[in-house]
mmCIF file of C-alpha atoms in Angstrom:
data_model
loop_
_atom_site.group_PDB
_atom_site.id
_atom_site.type_symbol
_atom_site.label_atom_id
_atom_site.label_comp_id
_atom_site.label_asym_id
_atom_site.label_seq_id
_atom_site.Cartn_x
_atom_site.Cartn_y
_atom_site.Cartn_z
ATOM 1 C CA MET X 30 127.066 142.873 139.830
ATOM 2 C CA ALA X 31 129.074 140.272 137.988
ATOM 3 C CA GLY X 32 132.686 139.620 138.872
ATOM 4 C CA TRP X 33 133.893 142.194 136.363
ATOM 5 C CA LEU X 34 132.625 144.961 138.672
ATOM 6 C CA LEU X 35 135.784 145.032 140.761
ATOM 7 C CA CYS X 36 137.520 148.047 142.156
ATOM 8 C CA ILE X 37 139.284 149.906 139.309
ATOM 9 C CA PRO X 38 141.781 151.710 141.559
ATOM 10 C CA ALA X 39 142.738 148.418 143.204
ATOM 11 C CA LEU X 40 143.481 146.953 139.809
ATOM 12 C CA VAL X 41 145.636 149.937 138.901
ATOM 13 C CA SER X 42 147.942 149.245 141.791
ATOM 14 C CA ALA X 43 147.928 145.455 141.394
ATOM 15 C CA GLN X 44 150.816 143.411 140.095
ATOM 16 C CA ALA X 45 151.209 142.583 136.405
ATOM 17 C CA ALA X 46 149.517 139.198 136.921
ATOM 18 C CA ALA X 47 146.224 140.851 137.884
ATOM 19 C CA THR X 48 143.283 140.958 135.493
ATOM 20 C CA PRO X 49 143.601 144.009 133.201
ATOM 21 C CA ALA X 50 141.197 146.695 134.374
ATOM 22 C CA ILE X 51 139.661 147.033 130.909
ATOM 23 C CA LEU X 52 138.110 143.568 131.368
ATOM 24 C CA VAL X 53 136.246 144.460 134.559
ATOM 25 C CA ILE X 54 134.330 147.369 133.047
ATOM 26 C CA PRO X 55 130.675 146.578 132.147
ATOM 27 C CA PRO X 56 130.226 145.540 128.495
ATOM 28 C CA SER X 57 127.728 148.360 127.848
ATOM 29 C CA VAL X 58 125.941 151.183 129.638
ATOM 30 C CA ARG X 59 122.612 149.420 129.238
ATOM 31 C CA SER X 60 124.057 146.241 130.783
ATOM 32 C CA ALA X 61 125.470 148.204 133.730
ATOM 33 C CA GLY X 62 121.993 149.530 134.526
ATOM 34 C CA LEU X 63 120.524 146.011 134.389
ATOM 35 C CA GLY X 64 122.722 144.577 137.101
ATOM 36 C CA GLY X 65 125.367 143.360 134.672
ATOM 37 C CA ALA X 66 123.075 141.153 132.557
ATOM 38 C CA ALA X 67 124.214 141.382 128.933
ATOM 39 C CA ALA X 68 124.092 138.104 126.963
ATOM 40 C CA SER X 69 120.387 138.269 126.038
ATOM 41 C CA ILE X 70 120.290 142.078 125.615
ATOM 42 C CA ILE X 71 120.816 141.736 121.893
ATOM 43 C CA GLY X 72 120.498 143.672 118.649
ATOM 44 C CA PHE X 73 123.056 146.413 119.329
ATOM 45 C CA ALA X 74 126.739 146.864 118.503
ATOM 46 C CA GLY X 75 127.787 146.647 122.153
ATOM 47 C CA SER X 76 127.004 142.913 122.107
ATOM 48 C CA VAL X 77 130.480 142.275 120.660
ATOM 49 C CA PHE X 78 131.830 142.765 124.216
ATOM 50 C CA SER X 79 129.526 140.178 125.836
ATOM 51 C CA ASN X 80 127.965 137.823 123.253
ATOM 52 C CA PRO X 81 129.294 137.486 119.675
ATOM 53 C CA ALA X 82 125.933 136.004 118.589
ATOM 54 C CA GLY X 83 124.024 138.958 120.055
ATOM 55 C CA ILE X 84 124.610 141.095 116.959
ATOM 56 C CA ALA X 85 122.337 138.829 114.857
ATOM 57 C CA PRO X 86 119.116 140.946 115.067
ATOM 58 C CA VAL X 87 120.868 144.037 113.617
ATOM 59 C CA ARG X 88 119.034 144.607 110.318
ATOM 60 C CA SER X 89 121.495 146.880 108.548
ATOM 61 C CA LEU X 90 123.851 148.868 110.807
ATOM 62 C CA SER X 91 124.448 149.552 114.483
ATOM 63 C CA LEU X 92 126.888 151.953 116.142
ATOM 64 C CA GLU X 93 127.555 152.350 119.863
ATOM 65 C CA GLY X 94 129.925 154.403 122.015
ATOM 66 C CA THR X 95 130.609 154.742 125.756
ATOM 67 C CA GLY X 96 132.581 157.093 127.999
ATOM 68 C CA ALA X 97 133.337 157.343 131.722
ATOM 69 C CA ARG X 98 135.739 158.941 134.171
ATOM 70 C CA PHE X 99 137.107 156.669 136.922
ATOM 71 C CA ASP X 100 137.771 159.030 139.837
ATOM 72 C CA THR X 101 141.005 160.917 139.116
ATOM 73 C CA ALA X 102 143.004 157.936 137.853
ATOM 74 C CA SER X 103 141.772 157.078 134.357
ATOM 75 C CA THR X 104 139.358 157.805 131.519
ATOM 76 C CA PHE X 105 137.446 155.175 129.566
ATOM 77 C CA PHE X 106 136.154 155.184 125.976
ATOM 78 C CA SER X 107 134.692 152.471 123.776
ATOM 79 C CA GLY X 108 133.201 152.165 120.307
ATOM 80 C CA ALA X 109 131.563 149.323 118.380
ATOM 81 C CA ALA X 110 129.984 148.787 114.957
ATOM 82 C CA VAL X 111 127.940 146.027 113.286
ATOM 83 C CA VAL X 112 126.882 145.591 109.648
ATOM 84 C CA ARG X 113 124.694 142.988 107.948
ATOM 85 C CA ALA X 114 125.870 141.096 104.862
ATOM 86 C CA GLY X 115 123.157 138.671 103.761
ATOM 87 C CA ARG X 116 122.639 136.000 106.410
ATOM 88 C CA VAL X 117 125.862 136.988 108.152
ATOM 89 C CA ASN X 118 126.445 139.889 110.529
ATOM 90 C CA LEU X 119 129.928 141.257 111.126
ATOM 91 C CA GLY X 120 130.917 143.299 114.153
ATOM 92 C CA GLY X 121 133.887 144.770 115.925
ATOM 93 C CA GLY X 122 134.704 147.068 118.792
ATOM 94 C CA ILE X 123 137.522 148.610 120.764
ATOM 95 C CA ARG X 124 137.740 149.802 124.359
ATOM 96 C CA TYR X 125 140.465 152.076 125.691
ATOM 97 C CA LEU X 126 141.343 152.897 129.299
ATOM 98 C CA SER X 127 143.847 155.759 129.565
ATOM 99 C CA TYR X 128 145.582 156.390 132.887
ATOM 100 C CA ASP X 129 146.613 159.823 134.107
ATOM 101 C CA ASP X 130 150.278 160.748 134.471
ATOM 102 C CA GLY X 131 151.879 159.335 137.581
ATOM 103 C CA GLN X 132 149.920 156.061 137.547
ATOM 104 C CA PRO X 133 151.713 152.673 137.404
ATOM 105 C CA LEU X 134 150.003 151.889 134.084
ATOM 106 C CA ARG X 135 149.737 153.967 130.929
ATOM 107 C CA ASP X 136 146.776 152.272 129.239
ATOM 108 C CA ASN X 137 144.663 149.169 128.642
ATOM 109 C CA VAL X 138 143.239 148.219 125.250
ATOM 110 C CA GLU X 139 140.626 145.602 124.398
ATOM 111 C CA ALA X 140 139.494 144.817 120.834
ATOM 112 C CA GLN X 141 136.761 142.339 119.924
ATOM 113 C CA SER X 142 135.491 140.995 116.610
ATOM 114 C CA ALA X 143 132.427 138.839 115.917
ATOM 115 C CA VAL X 144 130.779 137.024 113.032
ATOM 116 C CA THR X 145 127.246 135.627 113.316
ATOM 117 C CA LEU X 146 125.290 133.256 111.071
ATOM 118 C CA ARG X 147 121.494 133.353 111.361
ATOM 119 C CA VAL X 148 119.452 130.187 110.732
ATOM 120 C CA LYS X 149 115.675 130.518 111.353
ATOM 121 C CA GLY X 150 115.855 132.508 114.564
ATOM 122 C CA ILE X 151 119.003 130.801 115.813
ATOM 123 C CA ALA X 152 122.273 132.711 115.749
ATOM 124 C CA TRP X 153 125.681 131.063 115.893
ATOM 125 C CA GLY X 154 128.534 133.382 116.738
ATOM 126 C CA LEU X 155 132.309 133.228 116.781
ATOM 127 C CA GLY X 156 134.625 135.911 118.098
ATOM 128 C CA ALA X 157 138.266 136.814 118.594
ATOM 129 C CA GLY X 158 139.691 139.215 121.153
ATOM 130 C CA TYR X 159 142.866 141.163 121.817
ATOM 131 C CA VAL X 160 143.965 142.619 125.157
ATOM 132 C CA SER X 161 147.027 144.743 125.861
ATOM 133 C CA GLU X 162 148.414 146.533 128.888
ATOM 134 C CA GLU X 163 151.207 149.113 128.872
ATOM 135 C CA ASP X 164 152.953 150.277 132.031
ATOM 136 C CA SER X 165 154.473 153.679 132.713
ATOM 137 C CA ALA X 166 157.914 152.439 131.574
ATOM 138 C CA GLY X 167 156.571 151.573 128.119
ATOM 139 C CA ARG X 168 156.527 147.779 128.602
ATOM 140 C CA VAL X 169 153.580 146.224 126.732
ATOM 141 C CA SER X 170 151.910 142.854 127.322
ATOM 142 C CA ARG X 171 149.589 141.460 124.627
ATOM 143 C CA THR X 172 147.173 138.513 124.613
ATOM 144 C CA VAL X 173 144.623 137.119 122.133
ATOM 145 C CA THR X 174 141.507 135.108 123.005
ATOM 146 C CA ALA X 175 138.604 133.282 121.332
ATOM 147 C CA ALA X 176 134.838 133.205 121.882
ATOM 148 C CA GLY X 177 131.758 131.239 120.842
ATOM 149 C CA ALA X 178 128.043 131.803 121.408
ATOM 150 C CA LEU X 179 124.538 130.573 120.620
ATOM 151 C CA THR X 180 121.455 132.780 120.782
ATOM 152 C CA VAL X 181 117.821 131.830 120.128
ATOM 153 C CA TYR X 182 115.582 134.857 119.628
ATOM 154 C CA PHE X 183 111.873 135.191 118.953
ATOM 155 C CA PHE X 184 111.467 138.394 116.949
ATOM 156 C CA ASP X 185 111.374 141.266 119.514
ATOM 157 C CA ILE X 186 109.675 139.115 122.154
ATOM 158 C CA ALA X 187 112.324 137.009 123.886
ATOM 159 C CA ALA X 188 115.908 135.807 123.680
ATOM 160 C CA LEU X 189 117.832 132.934 125.235
ATOM 161 C CA ALA X 190 121.597 133.252 124.983
ATOM 162 C CA PHE X 191 124.714 131.349 125.944
ATOM 163 C CA SER X 192 128.090 132.996 125.481
ATOM 164 C CA ALA X 193 131.582 131.687 126.227
ATOM 165 C CA ARG X 194 134.328 134.295 125.992
ATOM 166 C CA ASN X 195 138.083 134.233 126.644
ATOM 167 C CA LEU X 196 138.209 130.528 125.766
ATOM 168 C CA GLY X 197 141.919 130.147 126.199
ATOM 169 C CA ASP X 198 144.368 132.992 125.919
ATOM 170 C CA TRP X 199 147.625 133.132 124.039
ATOM 171 C CA SER X 200 150.332 135.566 125.060
ATOM 172 C CA LEU X 201 151.926 137.488 122.183
ATOM 173 C CA ALA X 202 154.383 139.706 124.057
ATOM 174 C CA GLY X 203 155.469 140.813 127.502
ATOM 175 C CA THR X 204 154.187 139.437 130.794
ATOM 176 C CA GLU X 205 151.354 136.923 130.561
ATOM 177 C CA LEU X 206 148.045 138.647 131.372
ATOM 178 C CA ASP X 207 145.359 137.104 133.563
ATOM 179 C CA VAL X 208 142.319 136.892 131.228
ATOM 180 C CA PRO X 209 139.620 134.875 133.083
ATOM 181 C CA ASP X 210 137.120 132.705 131.212
ATOM 182 C CA GLU X 211 133.665 134.292 131.034
ATOM 183 C CA LEU X 212 130.469 132.243 130.629
ATOM 184 C CA ARG X 213 127.006 133.818 130.411
ATOM 185 C CA LEU X 214 123.580 132.156 130.265
ATOM 186 C CA GLY X 215 120.799 134.735 129.987
ATOM 187 C CA PHE X 216 117.117 135.092 129.172
ATOM 188 C CA SER X 217 115.177 138.268 128.379
ATOM 189 C CA LEU X 218 111.480 138.808 127.741
ATOM 190 C CA ASN X 219 109.538 141.831 126.528
ATOM 191 C CA LEU X 220 106.413 141.911 128.695
ATOM 192 C CA VAL X 221 104.552 144.336 126.409
ATOM 193 C CA ASP X 222 104.342 144.718 122.645
ATOM 194 C CA THR X 223 107.374 146.704 121.480
ATOM 195 C CA TYR X 224 105.265 148.216 118.675
ATOM 196 C CA SER X 225 103.057 149.958 121.247
ATOM 197 C CA ASN X 226 103.955 153.165 123.084
ATOM 198 C CA TRP X 227 105.101 151.224 126.139
ATOM 199 C CA ARG X 228 108.311 149.392 126.977
ATOM 200 C CA LEU X 229 108.771 146.722 129.641
ATOM 201 C CA LEU X 230 111.570 144.161 129.540
ATOM 202 C CA ALA X 231 112.823 141.715 132.163
ATOM 203 C CA THR X 232 116.121 139.828 132.074
ATOM 204 C CA VAL X 233 117.919 137.316 134.264
ATOM 205 C CA GLU X 234 121.407 135.948 133.770
ATOM 206 C CA ARG X 235 123.876 133.574 135.351
ATOM 207 C CA ILE X 236 127.492 134.691 134.973
ATOM 208 C CA TRP X 237 130.613 132.657 135.642
ATOM 209 C CA LEU X 238 133.869 134.606 135.657
ATOM 210 C CA GLY X 239 137.035 132.656 136.306
ATOM 211 C CA GLY X 240 134.977 129.855 137.869
ATOM 212 C CA ASN X 241 132.993 132.116 140.232
ATOM 213 C CA GLY X 242 129.239 132.186 139.578
ATOM 214 C CA GLU X 243 126.797 135.040 140.194
ATOM 215 C CA THR X 244 123.234 135.853 139.158
ATOM 216 C CA ALA X 245 122.106 139.210 137.776
ATOM 217 C CA ALA X 246 118.566 140.410 137.059
ATOM 218 C CA GLY X 247 117.174 143.622 135.637
ATOM 219 C CA LEU X 248 113.992 145.375 134.597
ATOM 220 C CA GLU X 249 113.531 148.301 132.229
ATOM 221 C CA GLY X 250 110.365 150.138 131.300
ATOM 222 C CA GLY X 251 109.087 153.403 129.910
ATOM 223 C CA ALA X 252 107.135 155.054 127.129
ATOM 224 C CA VAL X 253 108.100 155.937 123.553
ATOM 225 C CA ILE X 254 105.626 158.038 121.567
ATOM 226 C CA LYS X 255 106.282 158.745 117.888
ATOM 227 C CA GLY X 256 109.862 157.629 118.324
ATOM 228 C CA VAL X 257 110.655 159.836 121.321
ATOM 229 C CA GLY X 258 110.558 158.724 124.937
ATOM 230 C CA VAL X 259 112.274 157.710 128.147
ATOM 231 C CA VAL X 260 113.164 154.236 129.386
ATOM 232 C CA LEU X 261 114.300 153.636 132.982
ATOM 233 C CA ARG X 262 116.073 150.540 134.248
ATOM 234 C CA ALA X 263 117.214 148.940 137.503
ATOM 235 C CA GLY X 264 119.245 145.865 138.281
ATOM 236 C CA VAL X 265 120.429 143.714 141.139
ATOM 237 C CA ALA X 266 123.171 141.110 141.361
ATOM 238 C CA GLY X 267 125.248 139.085 143.753
ATOM 239 C CA ARG X 268 128.643 140.473 144.685
ATOM 240 C CA GLN X 269 131.953 138.792 145.200
ATOM 241 C CA GLY X 270 133.610 139.664 148.476
ATOM 242 C CA THR X 271 136.194 141.846 146.760
ATOM 243 C CA SER X 272 133.612 143.974 144.936
ATOM 244 C CA PRO X 273 133.141 147.513 146.305
ATOM 245 C CA TYR X 274 129.741 147.930 144.641
ATOM 246 C CA SER X 275 126.355 147.808 146.290
ATOM 247 C CA PRO X 276 123.964 145.112 144.981
ATOM 248 C CA GLY X 277 121.776 147.499 142.970
ATOM 249 C CA SER X 278 122.281 149.619 139.874
ATOM 250 C CA LEU X 279 120.193 152.226 138.077
ATOM 251 C CA GLY X 280 120.067 153.616 134.572
ATOM 252 C CA GLY X 281 117.976 155.038 131.804
ATOM 253 C CA SER X 282 117.814 156.043 128.149
ATOM 254 C CA LEU X 283 116.524 159.004 126.230
ATOM 255 C CA VAL X 284 115.117 157.525 123.012
ATOM 256 C CA LEU X 285 115.309 159.723 119.912
ATOM 257 C CA GLY X 286 114.030 157.707 116.979
ATOM 258 C CA ARG X 287 116.625 155.069 116.114
ATOM 259 C CA ALA X 288 119.139 156.616 118.519
ATOM 260 C CA ALA X 289 119.374 156.425 122.304
ATOM 261 C CA ILE X 290 121.414 158.285 124.897
ATOM 262 C CA ASP X 291 122.203 155.896 127.765
ATOM 263 C CA TYR X 292 123.188 156.474 131.380
ATOM 264 C CA ALA X 293 124.038 154.110 134.262
ATOM 265 C CA TYR X 294 124.713 154.775 137.946
ATOM 266 C CA LEU X 295 126.724 152.346 140.080
ATOM 267 C CA GLU X 296 127.085 152.967 143.805
ATOM 268 C CA ARG X 297 130.430 152.065 145.385
ATOM 269 C CA ARG X 298 130.980 151.377 149.079
ATOM 270 C CA ASP X 299 134.228 153.258 149.717
ATOM 271 C CA LEU X 300 134.520 155.386 146.566
ATOM 272 C CA SER X 301 132.467 157.974 144.749
ATOM 273 C CA PRO X 302 129.633 156.649 142.531
ATOM 274 C CA LEU X 303 130.460 155.605 138.981
ATOM 275 C CA HIS X 304 128.632 157.330 136.113
ATOM 276 C CA LEU X 305 128.626 155.744 132.644
ATOM 277 C CA PHE X 306 127.370 157.506 129.500
ATOM 278 C CA GLY X 307 126.659 155.997 126.098
ATOM 279 C CA LEU X 308 125.169 156.623 122.679
ATOM 280 C CA ARG X 309 123.501 154.014 120.417
ATOM 281 C CA TRP X 310 122.290 154.355 116.827
ATOM 282 C CA THR X 311 120.636 151.466 114.963
ATOM 283 C CA PRO X 312 118.921 152.664 111.761
#
């Protein structure tokens, strides 16, 4: 998995200079099941957390939410929304990591916004981010960041995406947070016609986080008949030495018309497995 799949408990106990734990959580449940690949998995609200140009294919509205429990230390929630306004798509999302009583930190918050301009199958995206961390004594550190992205997509067939997030960070209050630069170069291809009853998509992505590069790849396939079906996915990625996760990941979706219920399973070497749940709706 990409560098953001680090050990959450280790981050909880780290010093203030450590990367906020909210930033090492996968950008979406679907991405987690695909080995961490996210830049070219476009057309859903969750793209605001990985590729600000990835919201371009949304035709009217997209909503997405995620939830997870990290052992007995914290609970994670996120929500994102995208709307279309002519040739421009606007999106935003917020992620919240709440720590249980007795932990060194009280919470982490990440907010992202994105605006995308579409020009003949090419999407140009700009984004702005906000990250905060509050400790158990009530001290809050706040940082803002910027992002830019370019995505070329061919209807529902293929997408090539480059995303650069956390381009510089500016401290607003408290201790300066470590917000590593994130670069993603990804390609995805639907291997069967998405208007048929079958689904088969492959994706590969190179991810650089704070200067460290890793490659992630994933495959998802299934059947959807009259708007109802099941899609399964699996992914594999390189690991940094500090990552407690095994190389593979699994996931799936229950498709219900324009909505989908997502699930991802991440095995961890010295901790219990991580289960992520999500809900997407794109009318």
